[in-house]
Amino acid sequence: MRKRAGVSFYIFLSLFIFVIMFPFLWVFLTSIKPPIEIFAGFNWFTTNPTLQSYINAIDTRPLFLYMWNSIAVSTLTTVIAISVASLAAYAVTRLPIKFKGTILGIVLAAAMFPQIAIISPIFNLIQSLGLRNSYMGLVIPYITISLPLAIWILATFFKKIPFELEESAKLDGATPFQTFRKIIFPLAAPGVFTTAILVFIAAWNEYLFALTINSDDNWRTVPVGLSMYQSQYTIPWGDITAATVLVTIPIVVVVLLFQRRIVAGLTSGSVKE
Amino acid sequence: MGDKKKGFQLSETQLGYLMVLPALILIAAVTLWPVAQSFWNSMFDYRLNDPTRNQTTLSYQIDLETYANNYFYIDRDLEAIENEAADTELEETVAQLRQEIETYHDQLVTLPEIEEQYEIVDEMVMNFEPVNDRDLRYGSLDNDFAEGYISLLEDGQDELLDAIGDHDEEMESALSAGAASLTSLDRSLIRPNFIGLQNYGKYLTDARMWSAMWNTVFFTVVSVFFELTIGLAVALIINRAFIGRGAVRAAVLIPWAIPTAVSAMMWNYLYDGQSGVVAHYFEQLGLISDASVLLSTGSGAMFSIILADVWKTMPYMALLLLAGLQTIPESLYEAAEVDGANRIQRFINITLPMLKSAILVALLFRTLDAFRVFDLIYVLTGGGPANSTESISVYAYQVLFAQSNFGEGSVLSVIVFLSVALISIIFIKLIGSDLFEGKTGK
């Protein structure tokens, strides 16, 4: 590192973090204000902090049910995507098959597909399978988002594992499947885990499919459920800010715990090493 | 994998294809096939909320329940006219019409593919039972037969309606009752809803489509531009050793990680004309004339959406570019310094070329993401005020699901798809094979 950090640098840094964090900060400060104060002015801090907005947020809408739905859908999506994608990524990076470029091209093309271009046929499909308002009704379309993403990132991680290990396992008489399970998979586990986090976040954040397919309030996921807090006539900012804080906490925890891995996964696709 | 080309090698290759297969099948089933269907659907007059058009068909069909129901009245109504108009020219015309309809009817109910089905449905109609089974209720008809029958019914209607003018009241009501039964019978014969490129013609001349397209392009170009330039500037500044990297990383990742719909709700609050703090401070600083400007005017709303998008994505962009910056060897800068290159020259001649592929890949994914923007706009402004922030995806969603028009909506879906394909092709040409580097293995 050639530059050293001076005072002005830290001032800049603090400003940068403040600007980025300001919306969260303000939303949090609003959520603990008594509801009357929210509409009364722009004081930063309230003198009577209260949890009333949190109670309202949970009472008016089944927020915890939304979170449970999101957890179920995202977990199922992640498990399916990772198991299918790790096989494919392994074959593309490490086995002597043809058309590797074509296969990755298809994967990349699928990753770029706009969801709006497939929503109506997917809607018909889910409808005819009788899967509207169910977890599988969302897991199936989420494959379109998660599978290409998972293959793309896993391929980078699998490529980094030294080929020598595989060769020596082969000499010892291991079948390719054994090599994959006993040698590659343990070594690739950190990469697989990173990919799983990214796939999970992608599934957690999806909006369009969740909005159209699971329209029953009991099957809504967090993003859709939260966007339904605004009614046509009044906007209960207290409830909304409290609900926002509640649904953001799990994400903040995940980010704080796994930030290094997330950054490694995000940059793996775009930076040559 | 060495030089061993024996049985082992073969099975390994086969295994390889086997391992790729599930992924390819899934991708084909949930992306390629639906896109093909969107293309197909876009060529039909296909509406979910209209029972006669809620499927795509290339041939004539018949709604047997409606048919059986209405055929029952035809005879009665036409006979009533004949009785009214005894010994006139009209009597003869109507008698002939009745005769012809009967001929067609007899032919219809003895068609081998319809006969049995019709008997069951007719029985049910007589017993006032609803026919809920789609397969039972609808039958397909030969195109020539259906067209002949339809033109007979339509001509019959015209004749009866034309005759209305010259008769008394009683006759008039008999005639219109007859015409109405003919219309109902006619409705039970469902036309194929294939309309070719007609939907495209409609949307390519649709002002709302072009304004949505313009909004999308404007949003994409402006927000990606600011995300890239600010992101690059931030990356350059923080590319050094400092205390608190973890805090910066977390601060940068959290906006990226939260759902766009959630951040749209947050910004919706911050921009609000009455209680929004951002709107309030902007007004105090004199940036806007009134706090309500941000969400209630077209340009204010577009600015708001772009700002929210830049806030969410710029840090992520900075992170990607920072990772790229850190792979540039220090020795290059040292050598340039020895040669007397100044800061700007070093940036232009070393940093930018070395970052090129990282920038292009980041740009590709960001551009595509921005172009298909849906949730940010849908939640923050709903496309308003007065469609001034409506993106093409939001418009497509409205036509597909608010109007239940899968035919016309699919046209907009296809337009988004083709635009995205075009953008990807341009970028991939620019990036070249770098995109796959480090992935395909030996």
PDB file of N, CA and C in Angstrom, chain A residues 104-184:
ATOM      1  N   LEU A 104     -21.170 -22.523 -20.257  1.00  0.00           N
ATOM      2  CA  LEU A 104     -21.064 -21.309 -19.439  1.00  0.00           C
ATOM      3  C   LEU A 104     -21.796 -20.146 -20.092  1.00  0.00           C
ATOM      4  N   GLY A 105     -21.787 -20.134 -21.425  1.00  0.00           N
ATOM      5  CA  GLY A 105     -22.518 -19.084 -22.143  1.00  0.00           C
ATOM      6  C   GLY A 105     -24.006 -19.156 -21.844  1.00  0.00           C
ATOM      7  N   ILE A 106     -24.546 -20.383 -21.851  1.00  0.00           N
ATOM      8  CA  ILE A 106     -25.971 -20.552 -21.544  1.00  0.00           C
ATOM      9  C   ILE A 106     -26.256 -20.091 -20.120  1.00  0.00           C
ATOM     10  N   VAL A 107     -25.352 -20.471 -19.204  1.00  0.00           N
ATOM     11  CA  VAL A 107     -25.521 -20.097 -17.803  1.00  0.00           C
ATOM     12  C   VAL A 107     -25.529 -18.578 -17.662  1.00  0.00           C
ATOM     13  N   LEU A 108     -24.577 -17.937 -18.329  1.00  0.00           N
ATOM     14  CA  LEU A 108     -24.479 -16.480 -18.230  1.00  0.00           C
ATOM     15  C   LEU A 108     -25.722 -15.830 -18.840  1.00  0.00           C
ATOM     16  N   ALA A 109     -26.151 -16.374 -19.990  1.00  0.00           N
ATOM     17  CA  ALA A 109     -27.347 -15.819 -20.632  1.00  0.00           C
ATOM     18  C   ALA A 109     -28.547 -15.941 -19.697  1.00  0.00           C
ATOM     19  N   ALA A 110     -28.654 -17.107 -19.029  1.00  0.00           N
ATOM     20  CA  ALA A 110     -29.780 -17.299 -18.117  1.00  0.00           C
ATOM     21  C   ALA A 110     -29.707 -16.311 -16.965  1.00  0.00           C
ATOM     22  N   ALA A 111     -28.476 -16.003 -16.522  1.00  0.00           N
ATOM     23  CA  ALA A 111     -28.323 -15.055 -15.416  1.00  0.00           C
ATOM     24  C   ALA A 111     -28.762 -13.656 -15.834  1.00  0.00           C
ATOM     25  N   MET A 112     -28.688 -13.378 -17.134  1.00  0.00           N
ATOM     26  CA  MET A 112     -29.036 -12.036 -17.601  1.00  0.00           C
ATOM     27  C   MET A 112     -30.503 -11.907 -17.975  1.00  0.00           C
ATOM     28  N   PHE A 113     -31.237 -13.021 -17.972  1.00  0.00           N
ATOM     29  CA  PHE A 113     -32.630 -12.965 -18.384  1.00  0.00           C
ATOM     30  C   PHE A 113     -33.413 -12.005 -17.510  1.00  0.00           C
ATOM     31  N   PRO A 114     -34.147 -11.087 -18.123  1.00  0.00           N
ATOM     32  CA  PRO A 114     -35.010 -10.240 -17.304  1.00  0.00           C
ATOM     33  C   PRO A 114     -36.189 -11.068 -16.797  1.00  0.00           C
ATOM     34  N   GLN A 115     -36.473 -10.954 -15.509  1.00  0.00           N
ATOM     35  CA  GLN A 115     -37.547 -11.773 -14.931  1.00  0.00           C
ATOM     36  C   GLN A 115     -38.902 -11.456 -15.568  1.00  0.00           C
ATOM     37  N   ILE A 116     -39.068 -10.204 -15.997  1.00  0.00           N
ATOM     38  CA  ILE A 116     -40.366  -9.837 -16.554  1.00  0.00           C
ATOM     39  C   ILE A 116     -40.636 -10.612 -17.849  1.00  0.00           C
ATOM     40  N   ALA A 117     -39.567 -11.070 -18.522  1.00  0.00           N
ATOM     41  CA  ALA A 117     -39.758 -11.785 -19.787  1.00  0.00           C
ATOM     42  C   ALA A 117     -40.266 -13.198 -19.580  1.00  0.00           C
ATOM     43  N   ILE A 118     -40.146 -13.731 -18.367  1.00  0.00           N
ATOM     44  CA  ILE A 118     -40.596 -15.109 -18.162  1.00  0.00           C
ATOM     45  C   ILE A 118     -41.742 -15.193 -17.166  1.00  0.00           C
ATOM     46  N   ILE A 119     -42.141 -14.045 -16.608  1.00  0.00           N
ATOM     47  CA  ILE A 119     -43.095 -14.108 -15.497  1.00  0.00           C
ATOM     48  C   ILE A 119     -44.439 -14.708 -15.903  1.00  0.00           C
ATOM     49  N   SER A 120     -44.960 -14.366 -17.104  1.00  0.00           N
ATOM     50  CA  SER A 120     -46.311 -14.857 -17.414  1.00  0.00           C
ATOM     51  C   SER A 120     -46.338 -16.363 -17.679  1.00  0.00           C
ATOM     52  N   PRO A 121     -45.412 -16.931 -18.461  1.00  0.00           N
ATOM     53  CA  PRO A 121     -45.421 -18.399 -18.587  1.00  0.00           C
ATOM     54  C   PRO A 121     -45.158 -19.104 -17.252  1.00  0.00           C
ATOM     55  N   ILE A 122     -44.279 -18.537 -16.422  1.00  0.00           N
ATOM     56  CA  ILE A 122     -44.016 -19.155 -15.119  1.00  0.00           C
ATOM     57  C   ILE A 122     -45.286 -19.098 -14.267  1.00  0.00           C
ATOM     58  N   PHE A 123     -45.983 -17.978 -14.347  1.00  0.00           N
ATOM     59  CA  PHE A 123     -47.231 -17.831 -13.603  1.00  0.00           C
ATOM     60  C   PHE A 123     -48.230 -18.909 -14.027  1.00  0.00           C
ATOM     61  N   ASN A 124     -48.356 -19.114 -15.361  1.00  0.00           N
ATOM     62  CA  ASN A 124     -49.254 -20.161 -15.855  1.00  0.00           C
ATOM     63  C   ASN A 124     -48.825 -21.536 -15.368  1.00  0.00           C
ATOM     64  N   LEU A 125     -47.504 -21.771 -15.407  1.00  0.00           N
ATOM     65  CA  LEU A 125     -46.986 -23.075 -14.983  1.00  0.00           C
ATOM     66  C   LEU A 125     -47.323 -23.341 -13.518  1.00  0.00           C
ATOM     67  N   ILE A 126     -47.024 -22.356 -12.666  1.00  0.00           N
ATOM     68  CA  ILE A 126     -47.256 -22.533 -11.230  1.00  0.00           C
ATOM     69  C   ILE A 126     -48.754 -22.682 -10.964  1.00  0.00           C
ATOM     70  N   GLN A 127     -49.535 -21.917 -11.702  1.00  0.00           N
ATOM     71  CA  GLN A 127     -50.988 -21.996 -11.568  1.00  0.00           C
ATOM     72  C   GLN A 127     -51.476 -23.405 -11.916  1.00  0.00           C
ATOM     73  N   SER A 128     -50.980 -23.956 -13.029  1.00  0.00           N
ATOM     74  CA  SER A 128     -51.491 -25.253 -13.472  1.00  0.00           C
ATOM     75  C   SER A 128     -50.968 -26.374 -12.582  1.00  0.00           C
ATOM     76  N   LEU A 129     -49.821 -26.157 -11.917  1.00  0.00           N
ATOM     77  CA  LEU A 129     -49.340 -27.162 -10.969  1.00  0.00           C
ATOM     78  C   LEU A 129     -50.040 -27.026  -9.618  1.00  0.00           C
ATOM     79  N   GLY A 130     -50.876 -26.003  -9.500  1.00  0.00           N
ATOM     80  CA  GLY A 130     -51.573 -25.790  -8.230  1.00  0.00           C
ATOM     81  C   GLY A 130     -50.639 -25.340  -7.121  1.00  0.00           C
ATOM     82  N   LEU A 131     -49.557 -24.646  -7.493  1.00  0.00           N
ATOM     83  CA  LEU A 131     -48.555 -24.294  -6.482  1.00  0.00           C
ATOM     84  C   LEU A 131     -48.595 -22.822  -6.086  1.00  0.00           C
ATOM     85  N   ARG A 132     -49.640 -22.095  -6.515  1.00  0.00           N
ATOM     86  CA  ARG A 132     -49.686 -20.702  -6.064  1.00  0.00           C
ATOM     87  C   ARG A 132     -49.916 -20.676  -4.564  1.00  0.00           C
ATOM     88  N   ASN A 133     -49.333 -19.677  -3.903  1.00  0.00           N
ATOM     89  CA  ASN A 133     -49.395 -19.596  -2.447  1.00  0.00           C
ATOM     90  C   ASN A 133     -48.850 -20.852  -1.778  1.00  0.00           C
ATOM     91  N   SER A 134     -47.621 -21.186  -2.146  1.00  0.00           N
ATOM     92  CA  SER A 134     -46.909 -22.281  -1.489  1.00  0.00           C
ATOM     93  C   SER A 134     -45.416 -21.955  -1.579  1.00  0.00           C
ATOM     94  N   TYR A 135     -44.602 -22.677  -0.820  1.00  0.00           N
ATOM     95  CA  TYR A 135     -43.157 -22.418  -0.895  1.00  0.00           C
ATOM     96  C   TYR A 135     -42.586 -22.856  -2.235  1.00  0.00           C
ATOM     97  N   MET A 136     -43.025 -24.031  -2.719  1.00  0.00           N
ATOM     98  CA  MET A 136     -42.472 -24.509  -3.985  1.00  0.00           C
ATOM     99  C   MET A 136     -42.836 -23.578  -5.141  1.00  0.00           C
ATOM    100  N   GLY A 137     -43.971 -22.917  -5.010  1.00  0.00           N
ATOM    101  CA  GLY A 137     -44.374 -21.973  -6.049  1.00  0.00           C
ATOM    102  C   GLY A 137     -43.364 -20.867  -6.250  1.00  0.00           C
ATOM    103  N   LEU A 138     -42.602 -20.539  -5.215  1.00  0.00           N
ATOM    104  CA  LEU A 138     -41.547 -19.535  -5.380  1.00  0.00           C
ATOM    105  C   LEU A 138     -40.196 -20.186  -5.630  1.00  0.00           C
ATOM    106  N   VAL A 139     -39.981 -21.366  -5.037  1.00  0.00           N
ATOM    107  CA  VAL A 139     -38.669 -22.005  -5.206  1.00  0.00           C
ATOM    108  C   VAL A 139     -38.420 -22.317  -6.684  1.00  0.00           C
ATOM    109  N   ILE A 140     -39.444 -22.774  -7.381  1.00  0.00           N
ATOM    110  CA  ILE A 140     -39.257 -23.125  -8.797  1.00  0.00           C
ATOM    111  C   ILE A 140     -38.811 -21.909  -9.626  1.00  0.00           C
ATOM    112  N   PRO A 141     -39.538 -20.779  -9.593  1.00  0.00           N
ATOM    113  CA  PRO A 141     -39.015 -19.643 -10.368  1.00  0.00           C
ATOM    114  C   PRO A 141     -37.671 -19.113  -9.842  1.00  0.00           C
ATOM    115  N   TYR A 142     -37.407 -19.279  -8.552  1.00  0.00           N
ATOM    116  CA  TYR A 142     -36.138 -18.760  -8.030  1.00  0.00           C
ATOM    117  C   TYR A 142     -34.938 -19.514  -8.574  1.00  0.00           C
ATOM    118  N   ILE A 143     -35.176 -20.707  -9.127  1.00  0.00           N
ATOM    119  CA  ILE A 143     -34.072 -21.425  -9.772  1.00  0.00           C
ATOM    120  C   ILE A 143     -33.508 -20.581 -10.912  1.00  0.00           C
ATOM    121  N   THR A 144     -34.364 -19.824 -11.590  1.00  0.00           N
ATOM    122  CA  THR A 144     -33.890 -19.007 -12.713  1.00  0.00           C
ATOM    123  C   THR A 144     -32.856 -17.999 -12.248  1.00  0.00           C
ATOM    124  N   ILE A 145     -32.991 -17.531 -11.010  1.00  0.00           N
ATOM    125  CA  ILE A 145     -32.057 -16.523 -10.513  1.00  0.00           C
ATOM    126  C   ILE A 145     -30.858 -17.193  -9.863  1.00  0.00           C
ATOM    127  N   SER A 146     -31.141 -18.221  -9.035  1.00  0.00           N
ATOM    128  CA  SER A 146     -30.093 -18.745  -8.167  1.00  0.00           C
ATOM    129  C   SER A 146     -29.150 -19.712  -8.866  1.00  0.00           C
ATOM    130  N   LEU A 147     -29.681 -20.513  -9.767  1.00  0.00           N
ATOM    131  CA  LEU A 147     -28.831 -21.545 -10.369  1.00  0.00           C
ATOM    132  C   LEU A 147     -27.695 -20.956 -11.211  1.00  0.00           C
ATOM    133  N   PRO A 148     -27.981 -20.033 -12.134  1.00  0.00           N
ATOM    134  CA  PRO A 148     -26.872 -19.445 -12.898  1.00  0.00           C
ATOM    135  C   PRO A 148     -25.876 -18.720 -11.994  1.00  0.00           C
ATOM    136  N   LEU A 149     -26.395 -17.988 -11.008  1.00  0.00           N
ATOM    137  CA  LEU A 149     -25.523 -17.279 -10.071  1.00  0.00           C
ATOM    138  C   LEU A 149     -24.598 -18.258  -9.365  1.00  0.00           C
ATOM    139  N   ALA A 150     -25.162 -19.368  -8.881  1.00  0.00           N
ATOM    140  CA  ALA A 150     -24.380 -20.340  -8.133  1.00  0.00           C
ATOM    141  C   ALA A 150     -23.326 -21.001  -9.020  1.00  0.00           C
ATOM    142  N   ILE A 151     -23.716 -21.390 -10.225  1.00  0.00           N
ATOM    143  CA  ILE A 151     -22.745 -22.033 -11.124  1.00  0.00           C
ATOM    144  C   ILE A 151     -21.603 -21.072 -11.415  1.00  0.00           C
ATOM    145  N   TRP A 152     -21.962 -19.815 -11.690  1.00  0.00           N
ATOM    146  CA  TRP A 152     -20.976 -18.812 -12.079  1.00  0.00           C
ATOM    147  C   TRP A 152     -19.940 -18.601 -10.973  1.00  0.00           C
ATOM    148  N   ILE A 153     -20.388 -18.484  -9.741  1.00  0.00           N
ATOM    149  CA  ILE A 153     -19.438 -18.223  -8.648  1.00  0.00           C
ATOM    150  C   ILE A 153     -18.681 -19.494  -8.272  1.00  0.00           C
ATOM    151  N   LEU A 154     -19.395 -20.623  -8.221  1.00  0.00           N
ATOM    152  CA  LEU A 154     -18.725 -21.872  -7.847  1.00  0.00           C
ATOM    153  C   LEU A 154     -17.626 -22.239  -8.833  1.00  0.00           C
ATOM    154  N   ALA A 155     -17.873 -21.956 -10.119  1.00  0.00           N
ATOM    155  CA  ALA A 155     -16.869 -22.300 -11.128  1.00  0.00           C
ATOM    156  C   ALA A 155     -15.546 -21.618 -10.799  1.00  0.00           C
ATOM    157  N   THR A 156     -15.618 -20.354 -10.356  1.00  0.00           N
ATOM    158  CA  THR A 156     -14.390 -19.633 -10.016  1.00  0.00           C
ATOM    159  C   THR A 156     -13.681 -20.303  -8.835  1.00  0.00           C
ATOM    160  N   PHE A 157     -14.459 -20.688  -7.833  1.00  0.00           N
ATOM    161  CA  PHE A 157     -13.849 -21.296  -6.649  1.00  0.00           C
ATOM    162  C   PHE A 157     -13.259 -22.671  -6.969  1.00  0.00           C
ATOM    163  N   PHE A 158     -13.999 -23.476  -7.714  1.00  0.00           N
ATOM    164  CA  PHE A 158     -13.514 -24.823  -8.043  1.00  0.00           C
ATOM    165  C   PHE A 158     -12.235 -24.775  -8.862  1.00  0.00           C
ATOM    166  N   LYS A 159     -12.133 -23.728  -9.691  1.00  0.00           N
ATOM    167  CA  LYS A 159     -10.974 -23.617 -10.562  1.00  0.00           C
ATOM    168  C   LYS A 159      -9.692 -23.400  -9.751  1.00  0.00           C
ATOM    169  N   LYS A 160      -9.845 -22.824  -8.572  1.00  0.00           N
ATOM    170  CA  LYS A 160      -8.658 -22.467  -7.783  1.00  0.00           C
ATOM    171  C   LYS A 160      -8.066 -23.655  -7.032  1.00  0.00           C
ATOM    172  N   ILE A 161      -8.813 -24.752  -6.923  1.00  0.00           N
ATOM    173  CA  ILE A 161      -8.292 -25.903  -6.178  1.00  0.00           C
ATOM    174  C   ILE A 161      -7.229 -26.592  -7.027  1.00  0.00           C
ATOM    175  N   PRO A 162      -6.049 -26.859  -6.447  1.00  0.00           N
ATOM    176  CA  PRO A 162      -4.964 -27.416  -7.242  1.00  0.00           C
ATOM    177  C   PRO A 162      -5.331 -28.760  -7.883  1.00  0.00           C
ATOM    178  N   PHE A 163      -4.921 -28.901  -9.147  1.00  0.00           N
ATOM    179  CA  PHE A 163      -5.245 -30.120  -9.874  1.00  0.00           C
ATOM    180  C   PHE A 163      -4.452 -31.326  -9.379  1.00  0.00           C
ATOM    181  N   GLU A 164      -3.297 -31.067  -8.729  1.00  0.00           N
ATOM    182  CA  GLU A 164      -2.426 -32.167  -8.308  1.00  0.00           C
ATOM    183  C   GLU A 164      -3.149 -33.105  -7.341  1.00  0.00           C
ATOM    184  N   LEU A 165      -3.943 -32.514  -6.445  1.00  0.00           N
ATOM    185  CA  LEU A 165      -4.656 -33.326  -5.460  1.00  0.00           C
ATOM    186  C   LEU A 165      -5.547 -34.356  -6.133  1.00  0.00           C
ATOM    187  N   GLU A 166      -6.217 -33.870  -7.172  1.00  0.00           N
ATOM    188  CA  GLU A 166      -7.121 -34.728  -7.903  1.00  0.00           C
ATOM    189  C   GLU A 166      -6.371 -35.858  -8.586  1.00  0.00           C
ATOM    190  N   GLU A 167      -5.237 -35.481  -9.189  1.00  0.00           N
ATOM    191  CA  GLU A 167      -4.431 -36.469  -9.894  1.00  0.00           C
ATOM    192  C   GLU A 167      -4.005 -37.588  -8.957  1.00  0.00           C
ATOM    193  N   SER A 168      -3.534 -37.199  -7.753  1.00  0.00           N
ATOM    194  CA  SER A 168      -3.027 -38.238  -6.867  1.00  0.00           C
ATOM    195  C   SER A 168      -4.162 -39.102  -6.325  1.00  0.00           C
ATOM    196  N   ALA A 169      -5.332 -38.498  -6.130  1.00  0.00           N
ATOM    197  CA  ALA A 169      -6.478 -39.305  -5.698  1.00  0.00           C
ATOM    198  C   ALA A 169      -6.817 -40.331  -6.763  1.00  0.00           C
ATOM    199  N   LYS A 170      -6.710 -39.882  -8.016  1.00  0.00           N
ATOM    200  CA  LYS A 170      -7.026 -40.752  -9.129  1.00  0.00           C
ATOM    201  C   LYS A 170      -6.041 -41.926  -9.180  1.00  0.00           C
ATOM    202  N   LEU A 171      -4.751 -41.595  -8.938  1.00  0.00           N
ATOM    203  CA  LEU A 171      -3.731 -42.645  -8.941  1.00  0.00           C
ATOM    204  C   LEU A 171      -4.012 -43.666  -7.845  1.00  0.00           C
ATOM    205  N   ASP A 172      -4.539 -43.199  -6.737  1.00  0.00           N
ATOM    206  CA  ASP A 172      -4.864 -44.115  -5.653  1.00  0.00           C
ATOM    207  C   ASP A 172      -6.133 -44.902  -5.930  1.00  0.00           C
ATOM    208  N   GLY A 173      -6.744 -44.703  -7.086  1.00  0.00           N
ATOM    209  CA  GLY A 173      -7.872 -45.530  -7.480  1.00  0.00           C
ATOM    210  C   GLY A 173      -9.230 -44.969  -7.121  1.00  0.00           C
ATOM    211  N   ALA A 174      -9.317 -43.667  -6.810  1.00  0.00           N
ATOM    212  CA  ALA A 174     -10.628 -43.079  -6.474  1.00  0.00           C
ATOM    213  C   ALA A 174     -11.415 -42.832  -7.758  1.00  0.00           C
ATOM    214  N   THR A 175     -12.699 -43.066  -7.704  1.00  0.00           N
ATOM    215  CA  THR A 175     -13.543 -42.747  -8.865  1.00  0.00           C
ATOM    216  C   THR A 175     -13.757 -41.237  -8.883  1.00  0.00           C
ATOM    217  N   PRO A 176     -14.159 -40.702 -10.036  1.00  0.00           N
ATOM    218  CA  PRO A 176     -14.354 -39.241 -10.086  1.00  0.00           C
ATOM    219  C   PRO A 176     -15.342 -38.767  -9.037  1.00  0.00           C
ATOM    220  N   PHE A 177     -16.368 -39.565  -8.784  1.00  0.00           N
ATOM    221  CA  PHE A 177     -17.357 -39.128  -7.796  1.00  0.00           C
ATOM    222  C   PHE A 177     -16.759 -39.096  -6.398  1.00  0.00           C
ATOM    223  N   GLN A 178     -15.922 -40.133  -6.107  1.00  0.00           N
ATOM    224  CA  GLN A 178     -15.235 -40.142  -4.804  1.00  0.00           C
ATOM    225  C   GLN A 178     -14.296 -38.948  -4.690  1.00  0.00           C
ATOM    226  N   THR A 179     -13.586 -38.674  -5.772  1.00  0.00           N
ATOM    227  CA  THR A 179     -12.675 -37.523  -5.758  1.00  0.00           C
ATOM    228  C   THR A 179     -13.442 -36.258  -5.428  1.00  0.00           C
ATOM    229  N   PHE A 180     -14.606 -36.134  -6.071  1.00  0.00           N
ATOM    230  CA  PHE A 180     -15.416 -34.937  -5.849  1.00  0.00           C
ATOM    231  C   PHE A 180     -15.856 -34.842  -4.390  1.00  0.00           C
ATOM    232  N   ARG A 181     -16.312 -35.980  -3.860  1.00  0.00           N
ATOM    233  CA  ARG A 181     -16.903 -35.945  -2.527  1.00  0.00           C
ATOM    234  C   ARG A 181     -15.838 -35.820  -1.437  1.00  0.00           C
ATOM    235  N   LYS A 182     -14.714 -36.554  -1.612  1.00  0.00           N
ATOM    236  CA  LYS A 182     -13.743 -36.620  -0.520  1.00  0.00           C
ATOM    237  C   LYS A 182     -12.632 -35.579  -0.617  1.00  0.00           C
ATOM    238  N   ILE A 183     -12.274 -35.192  -1.830  1.00  0.00           N
ATOM    239  CA  ILE A 183     -11.147 -34.263  -1.986  1.00  0.00           C
ATOM    240  C   ILE A 183     -11.641 -32.853  -2.296  1.00  0.00           C
ATOM    241  N   ILE A 184     -12.398 -32.769  -3.382  1.00  0.00           N
ATOM    242  CA  ILE A 184     -12.768 -31.439  -3.871  1.00  0.00           C
ATOM    243  C   ILE A 184     -13.746 -30.757  -2.932  1.00  0.00           C
TER     244      ILE A 184
END
